[in-house]
Amino acid sequence: MTTKDVDIVVSGGGVAGLSAAAIFGSAGFSVVCVDPAPPVTERDAQGSDLRTTAFLQPSQALLEQADVWARFAPHAADLQVMRIVDAGGEVAEPRIVKEFDASDISDKPFGWNLPNWLLRRELAAHLESLETVEFRPGTGFKSLFTRESEARVELSDGARLRARLVIAADGRNSPVREAAGIDVKTTRYGQKALAFAVTHPIPHENVSTEIHRWGGPFTLVPLPDYEGRPSSAVVWMEEGPEVQRLSALTKAEFEQEMNERSCLLFGPLELASHRTVWPIISQMAETMYSERVALVAEAAHVVPPIGAQGLNMSLADMRVLLELAQANPGQLGDAAMLKAYQDRRHIEVKARVTGIDVLNRASMMRAKPLRDARAMGLNAIYSLAPVRKTLMQLGLGARG
């Protein structure tokens, strides 16, 4: 069997992998992107990913540079305000509400929110328009052999590729990472998340709302109207057994419980999709590269869904890789380039994983004195304008 030469092999056909293929393909590199499962690209189809992604300003700029953003823009909901609600008192009602407004630091929204199933649809369609990219859904990574000058990849259908760089964007259980012999450190919280969509009578007015009580945050993120009604995506984090109980409730029973948990900030919520359950962990690869291999996205780092950091960290990985590749295209994937990638990303990623771990543990607190301390901390941070603005800038991706 012949071996095909290509600049980059991307393993992974999720939002991160498809984005990597689009970004490097638009920059003129030849790319083959593979994934063992074809992307689910319809909202109500079996296996559809009902989570959403909030693209913060630096990520939006990168996707605009790659000529992808024009496909996303018509479907995006602006995120102008990030509202934090502490409802950790004796009853489930707001006791502290603080709003972080993007206008304090920028003339643009914090970000733009889109459903993951739609992102896969638009990215897959975009890849079809790129002569530099070949997307092979239904074909997965099988094996990896590297040497100083190249990587050789065998696929599940027996095809063989020779590449200068392999990008592992194949998830938290990355087969490429395993083949490269890179270890990970995993933190488990005993949590799971329910992801679903709702409609509500009170418009969200481009406000993303994170409600803290215990067990984890209940987060409503703006979506475009659905069937003529205001709509939001919800990620509801709780301890694992509680999520299993909630997911088994009838629609009416579930709506009653989610309305209590939402504090009715948008009026009565109505379930507008099926419910999906996702495990919550933190994970960090010991290193983000090996010979001819770069780890990005969940192959390199996993964080709980707090503060819209997950995919934005992933796109920051790709931005750095792209900058290094374009600065010296002839050295794509060599040891010096990948060491520079490690130096620029690993420390920052580790700091963000640690910070989100702290925030998640704070959101889980059940003891009343700890919940009260959390509320006091939120109040203190918001009251200090320089601190508040610095945190907003760091949330957008500014380096600490």
Tab-separated table of N, CA, C and O in Angstrom, residues 62-124:
chain	number	residue	atom	x	y	z
A	62	LEU	N	-9.151	34.344	15.845
A	62	LEU	CA	-8.427	33.274	15.167
A	62	LEU	C	-9.302	32.608	14.106
A	62	LEU	O	-8.847	32.340	12.982
A	63	LEU	N	-10.563	32.364	14.428
A	63	LEU	CA	-11.462	31.722	13.477
A	63	LEU	C	-11.821	32.658	12.332
A	63	LEU	O	-12.053	32.216	11.202
A	64	GLU	N	-11.859	33.938	12.603
A	64	GLU	CA	-12.077	34.908	11.525
A	64	GLU	C	-10.877	34.915	10.583
A	64	GLU	O	-11.028	34.950	9.355
A	65	GLN	N	-9.687	34.854	11.136
A	65	GLN	CA	-8.460	34.776	10.337
A	65	GLN	C	-8.467	33.540	9.445
A	65	GLN	O	-7.961	33.563	8.315
A	66	ALA	N	-9.066	32.449	9.937
A	66	ALA	CA	-9.119	31.195	9.180
A	66	ALA	C	-10.334	31.124	8.252
A	66	ALA	O	-10.603	30.057	7.676
A	67	ASP	N	-11.079	32.227	8.118
A	67	ASP	CA	-12.243	32.297	7.229
A	67	ASP	C	-13.369	31.356	7.648
A	67	ASP	O	-14.190	30.947	6.816
A	68	VAL	N	-13.431	31.036	8.937
A	68	VAL	CA	-14.482	30.157	9.444
A	68	VAL	C	-15.617	30.961	10.072
A	68	VAL	O	-16.781	30.559	10.015
A	69	TRP	N	-15.286	32.089	10.666
A	69	TRP	CA	-16.260	32.782	11.505
A	69	TRP	C	-17.514	33.199	10.733
A	69	TRP	O	-18.620	33.216	11.297
A	70	ALA	N	-17.380	33.504	9.456
A	70	ALA	CA	-18.553	33.919	8.669
A	70	ALA	C	-19.633	32.845	8.681
A	70	ALA	O	-20.829	33.153	8.584
A	71	ARG	N	-19.237	31.582	8.803
A	71	ARG	CA	-20.215	30.496	8.885
A	71	ARG	C	-20.905	30.461	10.248
A	71	ARG	O	-22.053	30.023	10.367
A	72	PHE	N	-20.187	30.865	11.293
A	72	PHE	CA	-20.729	30.802	12.649
A	72	PHE	C	-21.613	31.999	12.993
A	72	PHE	O	-22.598	31.864	13.725
A	73	ALA	N	-21.224	33.174	12.508
A	73	ALA	CA	-21.825	34.430	12.962
A	73	ALA	C	-23.353	34.449	12.905
A	73	ALA	O	-23.995	34.932	13.854
A	74	PRO	N	-23.994	33.953	11.838
A	74	PRO	CA	-25.462	34.040	11.797
A	74	PRO	C	-26.162	33.234	12.882
A	74	PRO	O	-27.345	33.473	13.164
A	75	HIS	N	-25.467	32.286	13.486
A	75	HIS	CA	-26.076	31.387	14.475
A	75	HIS	C	-25.662	31.729	15.909
A	75	HIS	O	-26.107	31.058	16.852
A	76	ALA	N	-24.818	32.739	16.092
A	76	ALA	CA	-24.210	33.008	17.401
A	76	ALA	C	-25.068	33.938	18.246
A	76	ALA	O	-25.732	34.844	17.730
A	77	ALA	N	-25.038	33.701	19.552
A	77	ALA	CA	-25.667	34.597	20.521
A	77	ALA	C	-24.568	35.344	21.277
A	77	ALA	O	-23.650	34.734	21.812
A	78	ASP	N	-24.654	36.670	21.300
A	78	ASP	CA	-23.656	37.482	21.996
A	78	ASP	C	-23.681	37.219	23.496
A	78	ASP	O	-24.745	36.975	24.082
A	79	LEU	N	-22.499	37.284	24.116
A	79	LEU	CA	-22.374	37.215	25.572
A	79	LEU	C	-21.831	38.560	26.047
A	79	LEU	O	-20.629	38.796	26.036
A	80	GLN	N	-22.731	39.425	26.431
A	80	GLN	CA	-22.340	40.773	26.822
A	80	GLN	C	-22.053	40.885	28.317
A	80	GLN	O	-21.180	41.636	28.740
A	81	VAL	N	-22.785	40.124	29.107
A	81	VAL	CA	-22.671	40.199	30.569
A	81	VAL	C	-22.511	38.796	31.136
A	81	VAL	O	-23.219	37.866	30.732
A	82	MET	N	-21.562	38.646	32.061
A	82	MET	CA	-21.407	37.416	32.833
A	82	MET	C	-21.949	37.687	34.237
A	82	MET	O	-21.381	38.503	34.976
A	83	ARG	N	-23.032	37.025	34.576
A	83	ARG	CA	-23.673	37.249	35.875
A	83	ARG	C	-23.393	36.063	36.797
A	83	ARG	O	-23.629	34.914	36.434
A	84	ILE	N	-22.888	36.354	37.986
A	84	ILE	CA	-22.622	35.339	39.004
A	84	ILE	C	-23.640	35.514	40.122
A	84	ILE	O	-23.781	36.613	40.681
A	85	VAL	N	-24.352	34.443	40.445
A	85	VAL	CA	-25.393	34.481	41.469
A	85	VAL	C	-25.025	33.497	42.571
A	85	VAL	O	-24.779	32.312	42.292
A	86	ASP	N	-24.980	33.974	43.799
A	86	ASP	CA	-24.810	33.074	44.931
A	86	ASP	C	-26.184	32.826	45.536
A	86	ASP	O	-26.850	33.751	46.002
A	87	ALA	N	-26.607	31.564	45.490
A	87	ALA	CA	-27.896	31.157	46.057
A	87	ALA	C	-27.655	30.112	47.136
A	87	ALA	O	-28.418	29.153	47.282
A	88	GLY	N	-26.575	30.297	47.897
A	88	GLY	CA	-26.157	29.304	48.878
A	88	GLY	C	-26.721	29.505	50.256
A	88	GLY	O	-26.159	28.986	51.235
A	89	GLY	N	-27.828	30.247	50.375
A	89	GLY	CA	-28.448	30.432	51.679
A	89	GLY	C	-29.334	29.275	52.073
A	89	GLY	O	-29.261	28.182	51.504
A	90	GLU	N	-30.218	29.509	53.040
A	90	GLU	CA	-31.079	28.439	53.540
A	90	GLU	C	-32.080	27.980	52.485
A	90	GLU	O	-32.467	26.816	52.438
A	91	VAL	N	-32.521	28.909	51.638
A	91	VAL	CA	-33.471	28.565	50.579
A	91	VAL	C	-32.841	28.899	49.235
A	91	VAL	O	-31.901	29.701	49.147
A	92	ALA	N	-33.387	28.290	48.171
A	92	ALA	CA	-32.814	28.468	46.829
A	92	ALA	C	-33.306	29.768	46.210
A	92	ALA	O	-34.230	29.793	45.384
A	93	GLU	N	-32.690	30.845	46.640
A	93	GLU	CA	-32.992	32.156	46.060
A	93	GLU	C	-31.720	32.991	46.072
A	93	GLU	O	-30.819	32.764	46.884
A	94	PRO	N	-31.599	33.949	45.143
A	94	PRO	CA	-30.371	34.751	45.075
A	94	PRO	C	-30.159	35.561	46.351
A	94	PRO	O	-31.103	36.180	46.857
A	95	ARG	N	-28.944	35.520	46.870
A	95	ARG	CA	-28.613	36.409	47.979
A	95	ARG	C	-27.538	37.406	47.584
A	95	ARG	O	-27.424	38.472	48.180
A	96	ILE	N	-26.714	37.069	46.595
A	96	ILE	CA	-25.749	38.016	46.022
A	96	ILE	C	-25.767	37.834	44.511
A	96	ILE	O	-25.681	36.713	44.013
A	97	VAL	N	-25.906	38.931	43.785
A	97	VAL	CA	-25.894	38.921	42.320
A	97	VAL	C	-24.890	39.965	41.857
A	97	VAL	O	-25.015	41.146	42.197
A	98	LYS	N	-23.902	39.527	41.077
A	98	LYS	CA	-22.893	40.449	40.554
A	98	LYS	C	-22.783	40.247	39.045
A	98	LYS	O	-22.783	39.106	38.568
A	99	GLU	N	-22.673	41.351	38.318
A	99	GLU	CA	-22.599	41.287	36.862
A	99	GLU	C	-21.283	41.874	36.366
A	99	GLU	O	-20.893	42.977	36.764
A	100	PHE	N	-20.609	41.117	35.507
A	100	PHE	CA	-19.360	41.549	34.879
A	100	PHE	C	-19.689	41.896	33.429
A	100	PHE	O	-20.047	41.020	32.637
A	101	ASP	N	-19.621	43.180	33.107
A	101	ASP	CA	-20.052	43.679	31.799
A	101	ASP	C	-18.851	43.874	30.886
A	101	ASP	O	-17.871	44.537	31.265
A	102	ALA	N	-18.917	43.321	29.677
A	102	ALA	CA	-17.808	43.428	28.730
A	102	ALA	C	-17.481	44.871	28.392
A	102	ALA	O	-16.342	45.187	28.044
A	103	SER	N	-18.464	45.758	28.494
A	103	SER	CA	-18.219	47.162	28.150
A	103	SER	C	-17.215	47.821	29.087
A	103	SER	O	-16.665	48.877	28.762
A	104	ASP	N	-16.959	47.208	30.242
A	104	ASP	CA	-15.952	47.753	31.165
A	104	ASP	C	-14.536	47.623	30.619
A	104	ASP	O	-13.632	48.351	31.052
A	105	ILE	N	-14.319	46.674	29.693
A	105	ILE	CA	-12.962	46.454	29.196
A	105	ILE	C	-12.867	46.433	27.675
A	105	ILE	O	-11.762	46.360	27.127
A	106	SER	N	-14.009	46.482	26.966
A	106	SER	CA	-13.965	46.294	25.523
A	106	SER	C	-15.207	46.872	24.875
A	106	SER	O	-16.248	47.034	25.539
A	107	ASP	N	-15.121	47.156	23.584
A	107	ASP	CA	-16.308	47.575	22.839
A	107	ASP	C	-16.984	46.389	22.157
A	107	ASP	O	-17.916	46.571	21.372
A	108	LYS	N	-16.529	45.173	22.463
A	108	LYS	CA	-17.129	43.955	21.935
A	108	LYS	C	-17.695	43.125	23.080
A	108	LYS	O	-17.324	43.309	24.233
A	109	PRO	N	-18.582	42.164	22.768
A	109	PRO	CA	-19.026	41.235	23.811
A	109	PRO	C	-17.844	40.398	24.314
A	109	PRO	O	-16.799	40.310	23.668
A	110	PHE	N	-18.038	39.772	25.490
A	110	PHE	CA	-17.039	38.809	25.961
A	110	PHE	C	-16.830	37.711	24.923
A	110	PHE	O	-15.717	37.280	24.671
A	111	GLY	N	-17.954	37.265	24.350
A	111	GLY	CA	-17.858	36.158	23.417
A	111	GLY	C	-19.170	35.918	22.710
A	111	GLY	O	-20.114	36.714	22.804
A	112	TRP	N	-19.225	34.806	22.002
A	112	TRP	CA	-20.368	34.438	21.185
A	112	TRP	C	-20.625	32.950	21.386
A	112	TRP	O	-19.722	32.132	21.252
A	113	ASN	N	-21.881	32.581	21.690
A	113	ASN	CA	-22.201	31.211	22.062
A	113	ASN	C	-22.893	30.480	20.920
A	113	ASN	O	-23.794	31.017	20.268
A	114	LEU	N	-22.440	29.230	20.680
A	114	LEU	CA	-23.032	28.384	19.644
A	114	LEU	C	-23.120	26.945	20.127
A	114	LEU	O	-22.268	26.486	20.893
A	115	PRO	N	-24.130	26.201	19.652
A	115	PRO	CA	-24.243	24.782	20.029
A	115	PRO	C	-23.155	23.946	19.358
A	115	PRO	O	-22.803	24.183	18.196
A	116	ASN	N	-22.664	22.948	20.070
A	116	ASN	CA	-21.585	22.114	19.531
A	116	ASN	C	-22.004	21.336	18.295
A	116	ASN	O	-21.209	21.145	17.371
A	117	TRP	N	-23.252	20.827	18.263
A	117	TRP	CA	-23.685	20.070	17.084
A	117	TRP	C	-23.641	20.955	15.838
A	117	TRP	O	-23.271	20.505	14.757
A	118	LEU	N	-24.018	22.233	15.989
A	118	LEU	CA	-24.012	23.152	14.851
A	118	LEU	C	-22.578	23.489	14.437
A	118	LEU	O	-22.275	23.612	13.239
A	119	LEU	N	-21.688	23.629	15.405
A	119	LEU	CA	-20.287	23.897	15.077
A	119	LEU	C	-19.712	22.765	14.236
A	119	LEU	O	-18.991	23.015	13.261
A	120	ARG	N	-20.022	21.536	14.596
A	120	ARG	CA	-19.526	20.401	13.806
A	120	ARG	C	-20.086	20.444	12.385
A	120	ARG	O	-19.378	20.177	11.413
A	121	ARG	N	-21.357	20.793	12.265
A	121	ARG	CA	-21.968	20.880	10.934
A	121	ARG	C	-21.273	21.918	10.073
A	121	ARG	O	-20.909	21.660	8.918
A	122	GLU	N	-21.076	23.093	10.627
A	122	GLU	CA	-20.489	24.192	9.844
A	122	GLU	C	-19.005	23.948	9.567
A	122	GLU	O	-18.502	24.288	8.493
A	123	LEU	N	-18.288	23.389	10.525
A	123	LEU	CA	-16.873	23.104	10.301
A	123	LEU	C	-16.676	22.022	9.242
A	123	LEU	O	-15.808	22.140	8.371
A	124	ALA	N	-17.489	20.965	9.311
A	124	ALA	CA	-17.374	19.910	8.309
A	124	ALA	C	-17.672	20.452	6.915
A	124	ALA	O	-16.988	20.106	5.938
